[in-house]
Short mmCIF file of C-alpha atoms in Angstrom, two decimals:
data_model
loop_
_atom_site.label_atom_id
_atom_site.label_comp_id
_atom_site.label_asym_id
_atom_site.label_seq_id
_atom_site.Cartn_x
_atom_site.Cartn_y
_atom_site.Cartn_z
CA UNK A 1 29.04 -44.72 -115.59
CA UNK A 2 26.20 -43.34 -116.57
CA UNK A 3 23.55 -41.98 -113.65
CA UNK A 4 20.46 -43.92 -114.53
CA UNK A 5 22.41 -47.55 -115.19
CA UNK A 6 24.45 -46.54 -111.49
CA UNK A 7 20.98 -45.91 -109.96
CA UNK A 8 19.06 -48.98 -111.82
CA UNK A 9 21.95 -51.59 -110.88
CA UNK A 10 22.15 -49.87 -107.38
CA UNK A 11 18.43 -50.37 -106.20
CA UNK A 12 18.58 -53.62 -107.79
CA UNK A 13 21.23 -55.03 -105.06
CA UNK A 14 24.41 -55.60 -107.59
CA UNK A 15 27.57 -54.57 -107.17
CA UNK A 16 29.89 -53.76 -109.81
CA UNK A 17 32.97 -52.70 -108.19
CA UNK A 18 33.76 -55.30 -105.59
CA UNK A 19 36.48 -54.81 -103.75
CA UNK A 20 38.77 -58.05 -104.87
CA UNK A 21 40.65 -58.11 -101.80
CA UNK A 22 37.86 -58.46 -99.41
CA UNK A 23 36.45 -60.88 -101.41
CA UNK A 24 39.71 -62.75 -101.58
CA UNK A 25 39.66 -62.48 -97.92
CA UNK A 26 36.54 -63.66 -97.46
CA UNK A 27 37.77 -66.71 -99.93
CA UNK A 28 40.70 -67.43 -97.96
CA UNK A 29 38.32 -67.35 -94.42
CA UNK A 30 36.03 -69.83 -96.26
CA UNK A 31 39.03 -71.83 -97.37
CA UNK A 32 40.75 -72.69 -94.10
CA UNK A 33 37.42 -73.07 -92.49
CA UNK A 34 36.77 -75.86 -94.55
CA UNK A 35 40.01 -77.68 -94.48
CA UNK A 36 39.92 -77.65 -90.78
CA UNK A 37 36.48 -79.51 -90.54
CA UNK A 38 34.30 -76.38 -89.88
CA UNK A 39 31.43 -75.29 -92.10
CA UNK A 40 32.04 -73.63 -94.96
CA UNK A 41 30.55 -72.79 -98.49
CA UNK A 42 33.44 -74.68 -100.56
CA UNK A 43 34.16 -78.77 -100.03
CA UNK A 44 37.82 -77.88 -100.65
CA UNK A 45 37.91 -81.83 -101.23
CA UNK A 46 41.92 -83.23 -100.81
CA UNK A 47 42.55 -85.08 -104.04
CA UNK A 48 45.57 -87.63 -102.21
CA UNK A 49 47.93 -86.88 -104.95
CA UNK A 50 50.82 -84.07 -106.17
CA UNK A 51 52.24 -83.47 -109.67
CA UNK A 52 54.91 -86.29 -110.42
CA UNK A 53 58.64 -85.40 -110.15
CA UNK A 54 59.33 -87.10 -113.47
CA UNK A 55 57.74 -86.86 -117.33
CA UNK A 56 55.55 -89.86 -118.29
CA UNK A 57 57.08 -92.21 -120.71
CA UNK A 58 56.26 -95.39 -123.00
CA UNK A 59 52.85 -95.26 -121.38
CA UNK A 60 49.09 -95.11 -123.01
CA UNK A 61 46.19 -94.04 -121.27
CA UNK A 62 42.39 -93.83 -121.93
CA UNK A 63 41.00 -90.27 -121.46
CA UNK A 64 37.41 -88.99 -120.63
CA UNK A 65 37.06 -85.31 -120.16
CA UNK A 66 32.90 -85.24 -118.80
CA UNK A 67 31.88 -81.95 -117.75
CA UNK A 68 29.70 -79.22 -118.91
CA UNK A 69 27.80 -80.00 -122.16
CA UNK A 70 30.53 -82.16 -123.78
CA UNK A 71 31.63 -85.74 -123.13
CA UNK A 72 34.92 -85.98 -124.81
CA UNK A 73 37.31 -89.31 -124.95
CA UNK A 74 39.86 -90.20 -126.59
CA UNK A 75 43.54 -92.09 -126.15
CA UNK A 76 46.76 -90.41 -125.14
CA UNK A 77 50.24 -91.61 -125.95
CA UNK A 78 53.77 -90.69 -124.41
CA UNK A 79 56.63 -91.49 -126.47
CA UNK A 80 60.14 -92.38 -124.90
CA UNK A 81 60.58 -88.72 -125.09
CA UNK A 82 57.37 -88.01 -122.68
CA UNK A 83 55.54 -85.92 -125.53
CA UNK A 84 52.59 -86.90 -125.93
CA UNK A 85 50.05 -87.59 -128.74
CA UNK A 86 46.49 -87.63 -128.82
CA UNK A 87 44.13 -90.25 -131.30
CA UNK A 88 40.63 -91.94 -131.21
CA UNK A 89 39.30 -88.65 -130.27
CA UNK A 90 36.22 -88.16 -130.42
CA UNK A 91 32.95 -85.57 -128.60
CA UNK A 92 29.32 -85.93 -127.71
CA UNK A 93 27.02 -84.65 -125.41
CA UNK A 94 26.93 -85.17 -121.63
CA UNK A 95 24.47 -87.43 -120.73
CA UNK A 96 21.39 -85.93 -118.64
CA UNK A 97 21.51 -82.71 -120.17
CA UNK A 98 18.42 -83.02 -122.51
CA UNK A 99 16.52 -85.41 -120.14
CA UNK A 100 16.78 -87.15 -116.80
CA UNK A 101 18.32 -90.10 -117.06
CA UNK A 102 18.34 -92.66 -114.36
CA UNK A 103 21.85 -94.53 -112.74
CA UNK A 104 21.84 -97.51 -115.07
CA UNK A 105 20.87 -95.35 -117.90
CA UNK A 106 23.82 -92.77 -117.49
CA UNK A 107 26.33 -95.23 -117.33
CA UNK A 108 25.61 -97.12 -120.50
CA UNK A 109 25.32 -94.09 -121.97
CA UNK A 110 29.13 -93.29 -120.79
CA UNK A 111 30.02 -96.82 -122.13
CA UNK A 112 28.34 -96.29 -125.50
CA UNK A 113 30.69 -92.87 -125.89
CA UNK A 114 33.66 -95.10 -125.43
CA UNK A 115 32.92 -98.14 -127.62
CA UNK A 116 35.63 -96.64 -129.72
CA UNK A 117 38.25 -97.44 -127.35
CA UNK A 118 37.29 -100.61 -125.86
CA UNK A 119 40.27 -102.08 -124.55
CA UNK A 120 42.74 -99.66 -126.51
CA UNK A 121 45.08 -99.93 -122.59
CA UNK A 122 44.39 -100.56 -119.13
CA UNK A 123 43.93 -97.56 -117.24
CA UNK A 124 41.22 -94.51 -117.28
CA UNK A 125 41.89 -91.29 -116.65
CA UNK A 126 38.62 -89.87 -115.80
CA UNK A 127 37.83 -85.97 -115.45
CA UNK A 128 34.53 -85.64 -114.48
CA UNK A 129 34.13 -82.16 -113.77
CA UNK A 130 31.11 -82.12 -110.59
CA UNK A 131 31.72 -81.92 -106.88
CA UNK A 132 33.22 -85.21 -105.93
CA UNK A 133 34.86 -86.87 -102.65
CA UNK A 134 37.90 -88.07 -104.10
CA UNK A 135 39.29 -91.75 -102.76
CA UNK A 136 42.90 -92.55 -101.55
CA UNK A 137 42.41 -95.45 -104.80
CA UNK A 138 41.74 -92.76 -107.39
CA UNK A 139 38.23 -93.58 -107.37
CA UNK A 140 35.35 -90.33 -106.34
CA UNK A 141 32.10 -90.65 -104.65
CA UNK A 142 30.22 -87.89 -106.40
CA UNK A 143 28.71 -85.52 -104.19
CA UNK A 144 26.13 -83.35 -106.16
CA UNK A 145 25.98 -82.23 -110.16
CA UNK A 146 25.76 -78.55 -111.39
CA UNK A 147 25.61 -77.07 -114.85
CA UNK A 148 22.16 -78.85 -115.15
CA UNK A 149 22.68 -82.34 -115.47
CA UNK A 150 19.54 -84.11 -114.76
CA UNK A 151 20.87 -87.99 -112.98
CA UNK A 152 19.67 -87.70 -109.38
CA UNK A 153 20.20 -91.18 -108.58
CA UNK A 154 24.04 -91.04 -109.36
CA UNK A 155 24.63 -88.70 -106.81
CA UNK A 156 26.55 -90.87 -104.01
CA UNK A 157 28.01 -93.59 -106.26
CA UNK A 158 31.50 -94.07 -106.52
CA UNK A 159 31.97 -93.19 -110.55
CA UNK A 160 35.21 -95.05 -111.24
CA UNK A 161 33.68 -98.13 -110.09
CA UNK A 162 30.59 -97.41 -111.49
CA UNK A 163 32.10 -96.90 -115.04
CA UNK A 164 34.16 -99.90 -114.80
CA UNK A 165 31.13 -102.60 -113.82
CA UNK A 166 29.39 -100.90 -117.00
CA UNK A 167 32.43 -101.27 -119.29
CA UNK A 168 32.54 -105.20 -118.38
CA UNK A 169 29.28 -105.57 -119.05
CA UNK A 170 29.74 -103.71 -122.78
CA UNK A 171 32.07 -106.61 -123.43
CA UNK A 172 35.47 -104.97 -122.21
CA UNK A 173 37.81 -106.13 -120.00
CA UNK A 174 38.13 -104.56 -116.28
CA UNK A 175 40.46 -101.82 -116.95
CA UNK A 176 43.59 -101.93 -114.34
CA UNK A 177 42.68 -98.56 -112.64
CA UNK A 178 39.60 -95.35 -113.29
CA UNK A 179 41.40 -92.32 -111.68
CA UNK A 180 38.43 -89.22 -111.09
CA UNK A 181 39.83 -86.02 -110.83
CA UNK A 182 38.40 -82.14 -111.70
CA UNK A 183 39.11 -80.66 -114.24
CA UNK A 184 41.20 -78.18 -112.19
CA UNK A 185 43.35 -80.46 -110.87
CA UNK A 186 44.12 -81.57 -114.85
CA UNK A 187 44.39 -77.98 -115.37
CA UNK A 188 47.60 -78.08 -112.69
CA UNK A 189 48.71 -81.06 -113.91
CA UNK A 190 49.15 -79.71 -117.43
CA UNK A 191 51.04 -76.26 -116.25
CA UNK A 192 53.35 -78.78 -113.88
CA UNK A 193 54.00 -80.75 -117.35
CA UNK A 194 54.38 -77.81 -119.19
CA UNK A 195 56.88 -75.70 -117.34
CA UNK A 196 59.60 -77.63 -118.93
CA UNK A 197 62.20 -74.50 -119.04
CA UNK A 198 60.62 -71.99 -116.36
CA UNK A 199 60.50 -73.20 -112.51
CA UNK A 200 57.33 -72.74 -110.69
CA UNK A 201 57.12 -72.57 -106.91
CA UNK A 202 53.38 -73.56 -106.94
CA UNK A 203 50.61 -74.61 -109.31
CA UNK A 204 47.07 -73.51 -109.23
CA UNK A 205 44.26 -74.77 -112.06
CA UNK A 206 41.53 -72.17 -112.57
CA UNK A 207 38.22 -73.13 -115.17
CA UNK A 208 36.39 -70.20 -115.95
CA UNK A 209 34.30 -71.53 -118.65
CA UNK A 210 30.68 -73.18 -118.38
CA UNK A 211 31.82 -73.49 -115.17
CA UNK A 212 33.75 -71.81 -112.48
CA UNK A 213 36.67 -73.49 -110.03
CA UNK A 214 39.80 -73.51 -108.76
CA UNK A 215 42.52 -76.70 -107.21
CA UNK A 216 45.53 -75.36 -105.49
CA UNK A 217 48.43 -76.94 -104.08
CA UNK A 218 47.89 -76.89 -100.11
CA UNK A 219 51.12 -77.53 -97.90
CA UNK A 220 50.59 -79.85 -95.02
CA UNK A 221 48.19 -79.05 -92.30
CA UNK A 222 49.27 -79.48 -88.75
CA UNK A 223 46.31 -80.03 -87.07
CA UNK A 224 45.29 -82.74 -89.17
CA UNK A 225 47.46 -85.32 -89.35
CA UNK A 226 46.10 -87.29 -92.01
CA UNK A 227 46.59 -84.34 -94.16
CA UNK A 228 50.03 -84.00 -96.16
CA UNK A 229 50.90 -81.95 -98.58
CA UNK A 230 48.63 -82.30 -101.78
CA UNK A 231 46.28 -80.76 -104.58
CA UNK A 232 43.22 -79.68 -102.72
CA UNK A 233 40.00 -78.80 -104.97
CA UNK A 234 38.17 -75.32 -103.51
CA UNK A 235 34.78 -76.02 -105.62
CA UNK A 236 34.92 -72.19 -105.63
CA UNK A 237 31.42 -71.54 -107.33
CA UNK A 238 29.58 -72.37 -104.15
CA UNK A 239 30.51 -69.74 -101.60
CA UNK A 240 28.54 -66.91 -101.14
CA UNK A 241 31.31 -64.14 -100.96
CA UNK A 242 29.40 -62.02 -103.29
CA UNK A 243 25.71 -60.26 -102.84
CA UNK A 244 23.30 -61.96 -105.50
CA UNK A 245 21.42 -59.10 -107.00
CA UNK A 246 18.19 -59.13 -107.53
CA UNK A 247 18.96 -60.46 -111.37
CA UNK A 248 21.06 -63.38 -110.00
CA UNK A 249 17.64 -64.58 -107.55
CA UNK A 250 15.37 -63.81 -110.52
CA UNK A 251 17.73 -66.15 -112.70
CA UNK A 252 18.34 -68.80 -109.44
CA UNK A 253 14.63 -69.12 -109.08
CA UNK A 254 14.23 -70.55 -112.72
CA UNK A 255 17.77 -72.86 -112.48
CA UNK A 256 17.60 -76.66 -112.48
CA UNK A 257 19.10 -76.33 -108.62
CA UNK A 258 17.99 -73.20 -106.87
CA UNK A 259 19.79 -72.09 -104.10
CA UNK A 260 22.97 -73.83 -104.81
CA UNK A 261 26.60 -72.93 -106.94
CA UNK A 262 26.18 -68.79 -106.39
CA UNK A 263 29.16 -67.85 -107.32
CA UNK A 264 28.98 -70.00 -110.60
CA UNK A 265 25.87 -68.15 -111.37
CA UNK A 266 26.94 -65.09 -111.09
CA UNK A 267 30.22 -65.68 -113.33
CA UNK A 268 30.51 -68.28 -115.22
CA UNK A 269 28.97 -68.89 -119.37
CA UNK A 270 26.81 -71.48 -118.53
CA UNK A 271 25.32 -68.63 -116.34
CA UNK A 272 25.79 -64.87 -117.34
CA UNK A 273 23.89 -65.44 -120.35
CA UNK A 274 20.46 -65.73 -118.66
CA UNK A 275 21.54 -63.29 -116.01
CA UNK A 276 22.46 -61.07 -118.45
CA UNK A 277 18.67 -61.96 -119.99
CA UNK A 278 17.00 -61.00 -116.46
CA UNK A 279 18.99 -57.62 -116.23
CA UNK A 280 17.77 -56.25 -119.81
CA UNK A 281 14.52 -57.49 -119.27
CA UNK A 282 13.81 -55.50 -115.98
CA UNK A 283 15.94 -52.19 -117.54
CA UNK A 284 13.13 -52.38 -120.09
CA UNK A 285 10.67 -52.52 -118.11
CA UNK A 286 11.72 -49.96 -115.69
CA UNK A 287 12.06 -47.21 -118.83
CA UNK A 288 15.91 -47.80 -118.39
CA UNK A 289 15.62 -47.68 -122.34
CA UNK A 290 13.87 -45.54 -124.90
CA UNK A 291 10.38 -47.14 -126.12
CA UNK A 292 10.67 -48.55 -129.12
CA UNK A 293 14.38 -50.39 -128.50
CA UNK A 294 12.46 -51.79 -124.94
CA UNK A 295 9.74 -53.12 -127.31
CA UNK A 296 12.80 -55.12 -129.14
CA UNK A 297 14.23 -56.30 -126.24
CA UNK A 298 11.39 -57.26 -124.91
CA UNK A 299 10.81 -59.54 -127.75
CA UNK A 300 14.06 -61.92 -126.84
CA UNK A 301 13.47 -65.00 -125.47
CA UNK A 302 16.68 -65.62 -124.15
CA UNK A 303 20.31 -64.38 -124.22
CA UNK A 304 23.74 -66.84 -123.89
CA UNK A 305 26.83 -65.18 -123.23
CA UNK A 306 28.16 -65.72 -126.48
CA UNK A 307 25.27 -63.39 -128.25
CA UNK A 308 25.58 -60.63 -125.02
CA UNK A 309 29.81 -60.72 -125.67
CA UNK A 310 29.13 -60.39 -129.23
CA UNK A 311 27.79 -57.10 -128.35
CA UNK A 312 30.59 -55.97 -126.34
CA UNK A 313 33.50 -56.56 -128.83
CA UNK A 314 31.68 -54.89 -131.18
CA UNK A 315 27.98 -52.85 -130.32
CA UNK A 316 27.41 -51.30 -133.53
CA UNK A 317 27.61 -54.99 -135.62
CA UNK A 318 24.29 -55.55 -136.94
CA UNK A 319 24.99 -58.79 -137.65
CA UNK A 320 25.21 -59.89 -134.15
CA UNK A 321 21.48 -60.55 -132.02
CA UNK A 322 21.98 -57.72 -129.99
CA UNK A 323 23.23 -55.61 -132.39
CA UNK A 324 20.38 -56.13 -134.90
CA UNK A 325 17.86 -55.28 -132.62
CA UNK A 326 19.96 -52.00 -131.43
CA UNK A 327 20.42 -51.03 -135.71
CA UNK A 328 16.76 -51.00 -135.81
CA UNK A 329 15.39 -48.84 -132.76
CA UNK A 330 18.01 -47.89 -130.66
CA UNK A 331 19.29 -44.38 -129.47
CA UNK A 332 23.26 -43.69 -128.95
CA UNK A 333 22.07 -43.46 -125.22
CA UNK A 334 20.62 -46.85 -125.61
CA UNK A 335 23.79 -48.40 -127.10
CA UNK A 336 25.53 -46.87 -124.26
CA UNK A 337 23.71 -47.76 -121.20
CA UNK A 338 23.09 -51.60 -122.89
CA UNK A 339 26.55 -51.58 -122.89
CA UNK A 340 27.29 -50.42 -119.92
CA UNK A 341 24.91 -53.05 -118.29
CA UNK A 342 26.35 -56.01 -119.86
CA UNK A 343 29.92 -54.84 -119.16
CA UNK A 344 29.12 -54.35 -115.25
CA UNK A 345 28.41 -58.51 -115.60
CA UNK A 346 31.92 -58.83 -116.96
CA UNK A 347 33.46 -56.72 -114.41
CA UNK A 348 31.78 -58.63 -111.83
CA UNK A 349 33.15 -61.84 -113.42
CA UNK A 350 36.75 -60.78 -113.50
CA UNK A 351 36.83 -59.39 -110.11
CA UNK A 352 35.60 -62.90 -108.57
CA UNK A 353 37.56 -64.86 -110.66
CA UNK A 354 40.40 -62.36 -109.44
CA UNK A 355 39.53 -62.82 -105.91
CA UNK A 356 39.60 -66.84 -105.75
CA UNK A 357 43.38 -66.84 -108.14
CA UNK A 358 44.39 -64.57 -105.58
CA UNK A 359 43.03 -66.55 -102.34
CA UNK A 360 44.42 -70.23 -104.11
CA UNK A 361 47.98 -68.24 -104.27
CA UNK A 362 48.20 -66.78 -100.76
CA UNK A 363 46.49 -69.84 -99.60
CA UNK A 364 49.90 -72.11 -101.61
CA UNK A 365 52.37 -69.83 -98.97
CA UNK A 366 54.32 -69.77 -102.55
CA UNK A 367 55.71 -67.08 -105.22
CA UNK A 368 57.45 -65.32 -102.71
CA UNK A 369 61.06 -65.61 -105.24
CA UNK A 370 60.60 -63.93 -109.00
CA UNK A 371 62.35 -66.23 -110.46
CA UNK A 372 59.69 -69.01 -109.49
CA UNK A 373 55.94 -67.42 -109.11
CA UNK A 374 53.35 -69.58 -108.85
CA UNK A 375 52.01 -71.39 -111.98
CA UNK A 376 47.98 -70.15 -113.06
CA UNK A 377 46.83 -72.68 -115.66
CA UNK A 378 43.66 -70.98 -116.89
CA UNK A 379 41.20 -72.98 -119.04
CA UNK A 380 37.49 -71.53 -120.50
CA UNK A 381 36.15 -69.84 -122.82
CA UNK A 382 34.42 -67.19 -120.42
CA UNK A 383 38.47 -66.60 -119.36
CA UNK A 384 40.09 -66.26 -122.34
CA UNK A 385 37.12 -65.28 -125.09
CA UNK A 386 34.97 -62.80 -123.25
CA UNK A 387 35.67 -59.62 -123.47
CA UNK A 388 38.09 -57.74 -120.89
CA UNK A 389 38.41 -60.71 -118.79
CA UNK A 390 41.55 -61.45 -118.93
CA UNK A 391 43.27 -57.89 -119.53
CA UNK A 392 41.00 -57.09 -116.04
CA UNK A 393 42.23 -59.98 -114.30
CA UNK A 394 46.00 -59.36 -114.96
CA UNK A 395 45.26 -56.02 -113.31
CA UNK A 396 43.75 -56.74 -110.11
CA UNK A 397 46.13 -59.50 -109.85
CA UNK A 398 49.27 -57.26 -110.37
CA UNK A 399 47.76 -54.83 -107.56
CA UNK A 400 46.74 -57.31 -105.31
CA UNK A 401 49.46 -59.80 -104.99
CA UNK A 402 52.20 -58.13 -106.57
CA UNK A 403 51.80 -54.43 -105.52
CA UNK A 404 49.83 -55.21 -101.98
CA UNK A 405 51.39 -58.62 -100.98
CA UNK A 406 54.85 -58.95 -102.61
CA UNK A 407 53.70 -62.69 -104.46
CA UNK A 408 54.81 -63.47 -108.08
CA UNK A 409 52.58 -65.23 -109.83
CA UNK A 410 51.84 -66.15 -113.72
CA UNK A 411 49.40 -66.93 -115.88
CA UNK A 412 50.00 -69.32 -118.83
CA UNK A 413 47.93 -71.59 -121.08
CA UNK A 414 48.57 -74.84 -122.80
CA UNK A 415 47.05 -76.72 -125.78
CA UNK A 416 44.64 -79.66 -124.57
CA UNK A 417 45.50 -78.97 -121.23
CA UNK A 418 42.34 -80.95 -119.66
CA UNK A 419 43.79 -83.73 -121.84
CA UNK A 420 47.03 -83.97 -120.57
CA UNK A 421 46.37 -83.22 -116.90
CA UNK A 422 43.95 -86.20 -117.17
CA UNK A 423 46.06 -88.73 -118.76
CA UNK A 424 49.13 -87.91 -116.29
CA UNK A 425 46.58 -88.39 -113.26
CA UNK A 426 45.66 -91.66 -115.23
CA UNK A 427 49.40 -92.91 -114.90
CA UNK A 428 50.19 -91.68 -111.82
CA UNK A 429 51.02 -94.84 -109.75
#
């Protein structure tokens, strides 16, 4: 790297090169600290439930996928076969996003999104992607929003319930059941679907996308005897495993929720955009840059990750918002140490998101046999999109679990996986 970005990113507190396994130690310290009652950064929240034995069959389902800045809803069908098809689909925006919106308000607004399937079958299966304390009836009391969603007062109420007095009062009849689940646990409900010729010892569903998380399949826990075996979401963005930099505090400060979902900030696309946007705006200042491309820079008003990526996959496209404003003013040094600087945010990315696939697997006591590793459904843009992710990830996974720890692990993808995770949790009886 060059000196002066390794001296600028050093005195400003961030680390590029964490060390994955310490940070997957730290994880996996959090982890049981939390399932056993103690304080910790994550809820890990149990969910009460397990991937079914069997395929779904003859069976329809409403779906709502809530989370980030979509609302999504549609309705699934299984066919005697267990495939399943999808119809009625249709996507808006997640309410309180633009504006506050008050309890009553955010629920009619959830109602109005669905007046396309108004009593299209009897049961909801409900992925609404925030912290929630999941109920042994399906139903989740929600414990706090991220990604900016602006409803204080529905913070506490149990959603399923929630959504269903709203729905009657719309004109539909009380659907049968609302199951809640994250959107990680319909992430390892879709790779247990999917993994209809390879056998899987474990499942783990990972989102690294607006958001970050991770849902695991924890074996029983003796010391709690309420506790059996079942899918246990980590809400991984909260712990504090990694040093914030002094971008990530500059970034926090101006967030709808300071002091809250650090990891998340410093990973996720919701969040490495305006990190990213903090970082270039201090090199600039600090003469990191040559004059007149520091003038440019200066000049942006904000960055998301999609316009920093751009840059990465290709610097010298003058088509792209970086790459414009380098085509006019900038140096080859420039190019290289803007580069540089936005990559160090994607290494940081991939070693977390590393760290917390790694902690989820040890944490299963699976993918010990090759012939059955553990299953990692990944879902997200930020995962599969930006750039280096995922070739970065495969490596520090292959060292640390295969190399260091002996574990077999794999991971996969699979079309409208949210969907179909969300539907089988829906019908799961």
């Amino acid at each position: 790297m060059n000196q002066a970005v390794s001296a600028f990113l050093s005195k400003h507190n961030f680390v590029r090169h964490l060390d994955v396994e310490v940070v997957a130690e730290s994880i996996l310290d959090d982890m049981n600290r939390g399932l056993t009652g103690k304080k910790s950064d994550e809820d890990m929240i149990p969910t009460w439930c397990l991937p079914p034995e069997k395929s779904i069959k003859d069976k329809k389902v409403i779906v709502i996928d809530a989370g980030g800045t979509n609302f999504r809803s549609c309705l699934l069908s299984f066919d005697s076969n267990g495939e399943a098809s999808i119809s009625d689909l249709e996507k808006t925006k997640m309410p309180g996003i633009e504006r506050e919106l008050n309890k009553k308000e955010f629920f009619d607004q959830f109602a109005k999104n669905l007046e396309h399937l108004k009593n299209k079958a009897d049961s909801i299966g409900f992925c609404f992607s925030y912290p929630m304390q999941i109920q042994k009836d399906g139903d989740g009391v929600l414990i706090g929003f991220s990604k900016e969603v602006k409803a204080p007062e529905v913070v506490g109420c149990a959603i399923g319930k929630c959504l269903k007095e709203a729905l009657v009062a719309h004109g539909w009849n009380e659907p049968k059941r609302v199951t809640l689940l994250n959107d990680t646990v319909a992430a390892l409900l879709a790779g247990k679907a999917a993994a209809k010729t390879n056998r899987y010892s474990s499942y783990v569903g990972f989102i690294l996308g607006t958001g970050m998380n991770a849902a695991y399949i924890q074996p029983a826990i003796p010391s709690r005897k309420d506790f059996d075996k079942q899918i246990v979401v980590c809400e991984s963005g909260k712990t504090r495993s990694v040093v914030m930099s002094d971008f990530d505090k500059a970034f926090d400060a101006k967030s709808q929720k300071p002091g809250t979902s650090f990891m998340e900030k410093q990973c996720s696309g919701a969040y490495l955009g305006p990190v990213a946007f903090e970082m270039i705006q201090l090199a600039s200042k600090e003469g990191l840059f040559t004059e007149p491309f520091a003038k440019k820079l200066a000049s942006l008003q904000s960055l998301s990750l999609i316009e920093f990526d751009g840059f990465l996959h290709a610097p010298y496209d003058a088509t792209t918002t970086l790459g414009k404003l380098a085509a006019e003013s900038a140096s080859e040094e420039d190019y290289d140490r803007l580069y540089q600087l936005l990559d160090a945010l994607v290494e940081r990315s991939a070693r977390c998101a590393s760290a917390i696939l790694a902690a989820c697997v040890i944490q299963s006591g699976e993918g010990k046999n090759a012939s059955k590793p553990v299953c990692l459904l990944c879902n997200g843009s930020t995962f599969w999109k930006t750039n280096m992710i995922l070739e970065r990830v495969n490596g520090y996974l292959d060292e640390l679990l295969s190399n260091r720890n002996g574990l077999y692990w794999k991971i996969v993808s699979v079309d409208n996986d949210i969907t179909l995770g969300t539907a089988i949790a829906g019908l799961i009886e």
